[in-house]
Amino acid sequence: MSRRTDLRFRATTAFQRRLNPILRRLPLQTVLETTGRVSGLPRQTPVGGRRVGGSFWLVSEFGEKSQYVRNIKADPRVRVRIRGRWHEGTAHLMPQDDPVARLRRLPRVNGLGVRALGTNLLTVRIDLKDG
């Protein structure tokens, strides 16, 4: 990882550590809940994305370096809170998917943030059990 990329990653994650606890409390904020790969405890992360049929799609701005992606690799069973309602599902990392093209189909505000802050985009698809 280049020095510039590393600095961007550190600055973004420091900002997110302060903002995420506030965002995940907002009732209509979409939240991804994974199981901590070391602790086994639930970990909640505000995310942007879109439900399409029985799946929820999102793009991780730091790819496999994101903590929630590392948790998904250890245990793909997740929950997603969409419009205030929790849905259980199974997450799939989609490295073959074009994340830039995917962002064009996701909510614009999220796409702008991911593109501006992201260094290693990765598409994630969550197959919802109640989908």
Short mmCIF file of C-alpha atoms in Angstrom, two decimals:
data_model
loop_
_atom_site.label_atom_id
_atom_site.label_comp_id
_atom_site.label_asym_id
_atom_site.label_seq_id
_atom_site.Cartn_x
_atom_site.Cartn_y
_atom_site.Cartn_z
CA MET A 1 0.00 0.00 0.00
CA SER A 2 1.40 3.39 -0.93
CA ARG A 3 2.01 6.02 1.73
CA ARG A 4 -0.77 8.21 0.33
CA THR A 5 -3.25 5.31 0.27
CA ASP A 6 -2.29 4.36 3.83
CA LEU A 7 -2.80 7.95 5.03
CA ARG A 8 -6.22 8.11 3.34
CA PHE A 9 -7.20 4.80 4.95
CA ARG A 10 -6.10 5.95 8.41
CA ALA A 11 -7.82 9.34 8.15
CA THR A 12 -11.06 7.83 6.88
CA THR A 13 -11.20 5.09 9.50
CA ALA A 14 -10.44 7.59 12.30
CA PHE A 15 -13.33 9.77 11.07
CA GLN A 16 -15.65 6.75 10.76
CA ARG A 17 -14.84 5.58 14.31
CA ARG A 18 -16.30 8.85 15.59
CA LEU A 19 -19.23 9.14 13.18
CA ASN A 20 -20.42 5.51 12.97
CA PRO A 21 -21.73 5.26 16.58
CA ILE A 22 -24.00 8.22 15.84
CA LEU A 23 -25.13 7.01 12.40
CA ARG A 24 -26.02 3.48 13.46
CA ARG A 25 -28.47 4.90 16.03
CA LEU A 26 -30.48 6.72 13.35
CA PRO A 27 -33.61 4.63 12.78
CA LEU A 28 -33.57 4.81 8.97
CA GLN A 29 -29.80 4.37 8.51
CA THR A 30 -28.93 1.08 6.82
CA VAL A 31 -26.74 -0.96 9.16
CA LEU A 32 -24.75 -4.13 8.49
CA GLU A 33 -24.27 -6.44 11.46
CA THR A 34 -21.47 -8.99 11.31
CA THR A 35 -20.00 -11.28 13.96
CA GLY A 36 -16.58 -10.21 15.19
CA ARG A 37 -14.03 -12.74 13.95
CA VAL A 38 -12.04 -12.60 17.20
CA SER A 39 -14.57 -11.53 19.84
CA GLY A 40 -17.63 -13.35 18.50
CA LEU A 41 -19.65 -10.24 19.40
CA PRO A 42 -22.07 -8.44 17.05
CA ARG A 43 -20.43 -5.57 15.15
CA GLN A 44 -22.63 -2.93 13.52
CA THR A 45 -21.48 -0.72 10.66
CA PRO A 46 -23.55 1.94 8.88
CA VAL A 47 -23.49 1.24 5.16
CA GLY A 48 -25.03 2.50 1.98
CA GLY A 49 -26.44 0.21 -0.62
CA ARG A 50 -29.63 -0.94 -2.25
CA ARG A 51 -31.99 -3.85 -2.00
CA VAL A 52 -32.62 -5.48 -5.37
CA GLY A 53 -35.17 -8.27 -5.12
CA GLY A 54 -33.96 -10.75 -2.51
CA SER A 55 -30.45 -9.32 -2.26
CA PHE A 56 -28.82 -6.26 -0.75
CA TRP A 57 -25.82 -4.81 -2.61
CA LEU A 58 -23.09 -2.54 -1.26
CA VAL A 59 -19.53 -1.55 -2.13
CA SER A 60 -16.78 -1.57 0.48
CA GLU A 61 -14.43 1.39 0.03
CA PHE A 62 -11.40 -0.49 1.43
CA GLY A 63 -12.13 -3.96 0.09
CA GLU A 64 -10.68 -6.80 2.12
CA LYS A 65 -9.02 -4.34 4.50
CA SER A 66 -12.43 -3.26 5.87
CA GLN A 67 -13.14 -4.80 9.25
CA TYR A 68 -16.66 -5.86 8.26
CA VAL A 69 -15.31 -7.59 5.14
CA ARG A 70 -12.76 -9.45 7.28
CA ASN A 71 -15.63 -10.48 9.58
CA ILE A 72 -17.68 -11.68 6.59
CA LYS A 73 -14.76 -13.81 5.42
CA ALA A 74 -14.73 -15.51 8.84
CA ASP A 75 -18.53 -15.86 9.07
CA PRO A 76 -20.78 -14.83 6.16
CA ARG A 77 -23.99 -14.92 8.24
CA VAL A 78 -25.07 -11.31 8.69
CA ARG A 79 -28.02 -9.08 9.44
CA VAL A 80 -28.94 -5.89 7.61
CA ARG A 81 -31.25 -3.18 8.94
CA ILE A 82 -33.09 -1.67 5.98
CA ARG A 83 -35.63 1.10 6.64
CA GLY A 84 -35.74 0.19 10.33
CA ARG A 85 -36.32 -3.56 9.83
CA TRP A 86 -33.72 -6.28 10.41
CA HIS A 87 -33.15 -8.99 7.78
CA GLU A 88 -30.94 -12.06 8.14
CA GLY A 89 -28.78 -13.07 5.22
CA THR A 90 -25.61 -14.55 3.85
CA ALA A 91 -22.92 -12.22 2.53
CA HIS A 92 -20.85 -12.95 -0.56
CA LEU A 93 -17.72 -11.06 -1.59
CA MET A 94 -17.88 -10.38 -5.33
CA PRO A 95 -14.34 -9.57 -6.56
CA GLN A 96 -15.39 -10.37 -10.14
CA ASP A 97 -18.10 -7.66 -10.06
CA ASP A 98 -17.20 -4.18 -11.34
CA PRO A 99 -17.59 -2.02 -8.19
CA VAL A 100 -17.54 1.28 -10.12
CA ALA A 101 -20.39 0.11 -12.34
CA ARG A 102 -22.19 -1.22 -9.25
CA LEU A 103 -21.89 2.18 -7.53
CA ARG A 104 -23.78 3.76 -10.44
CA ARG A 105 -26.79 1.60 -9.46
CA LEU A 106 -26.57 2.37 -5.74
CA PRO A 107 -27.71 5.54 -3.91
CA ARG A 108 -25.77 8.53 -5.21
CA VAL A 109 -24.67 10.00 -1.87
CA ASN A 110 -23.11 6.71 -0.81
CA GLY A 111 -21.48 6.25 -4.20
CA LEU A 112 -19.84 9.66 -4.04
CA GLY A 113 -18.41 8.97 -0.59
CA VAL A 114 -17.13 5.52 -1.50
CA ARG A 115 -15.51 6.77 -4.71
CA ALA A 116 -13.98 9.79 -2.96
CA LEU A 117 -12.62 7.90 0.05
CA GLY A 118 -12.13 4.42 -1.32
CA THR A 119 -8.82 2.93 -2.28
CA ASN A 120 -9.70 -0.69 -3.06
CA LEU A 121 -13.38 -1.10 -3.94
CA LEU A 122 -15.10 -4.46 -3.45
CA THR A 123 -18.71 -5.39 -4.16
CA VAL A 124 -20.62 -7.30 -1.48
CA ARG A 125 -23.94 -9.08 -2.13
CA ILE A 126 -26.11 -10.19 0.77
CA ASP A 127 -28.72 -12.81 -0.03
CA LEU A 128 -31.61 -12.08 2.33
CA LYS A 129 -33.46 -15.02 3.88
CA ASP A 130 -36.80 -13.24 3.75
CA GLY A 131 -36.12 -11.91 0.27
#
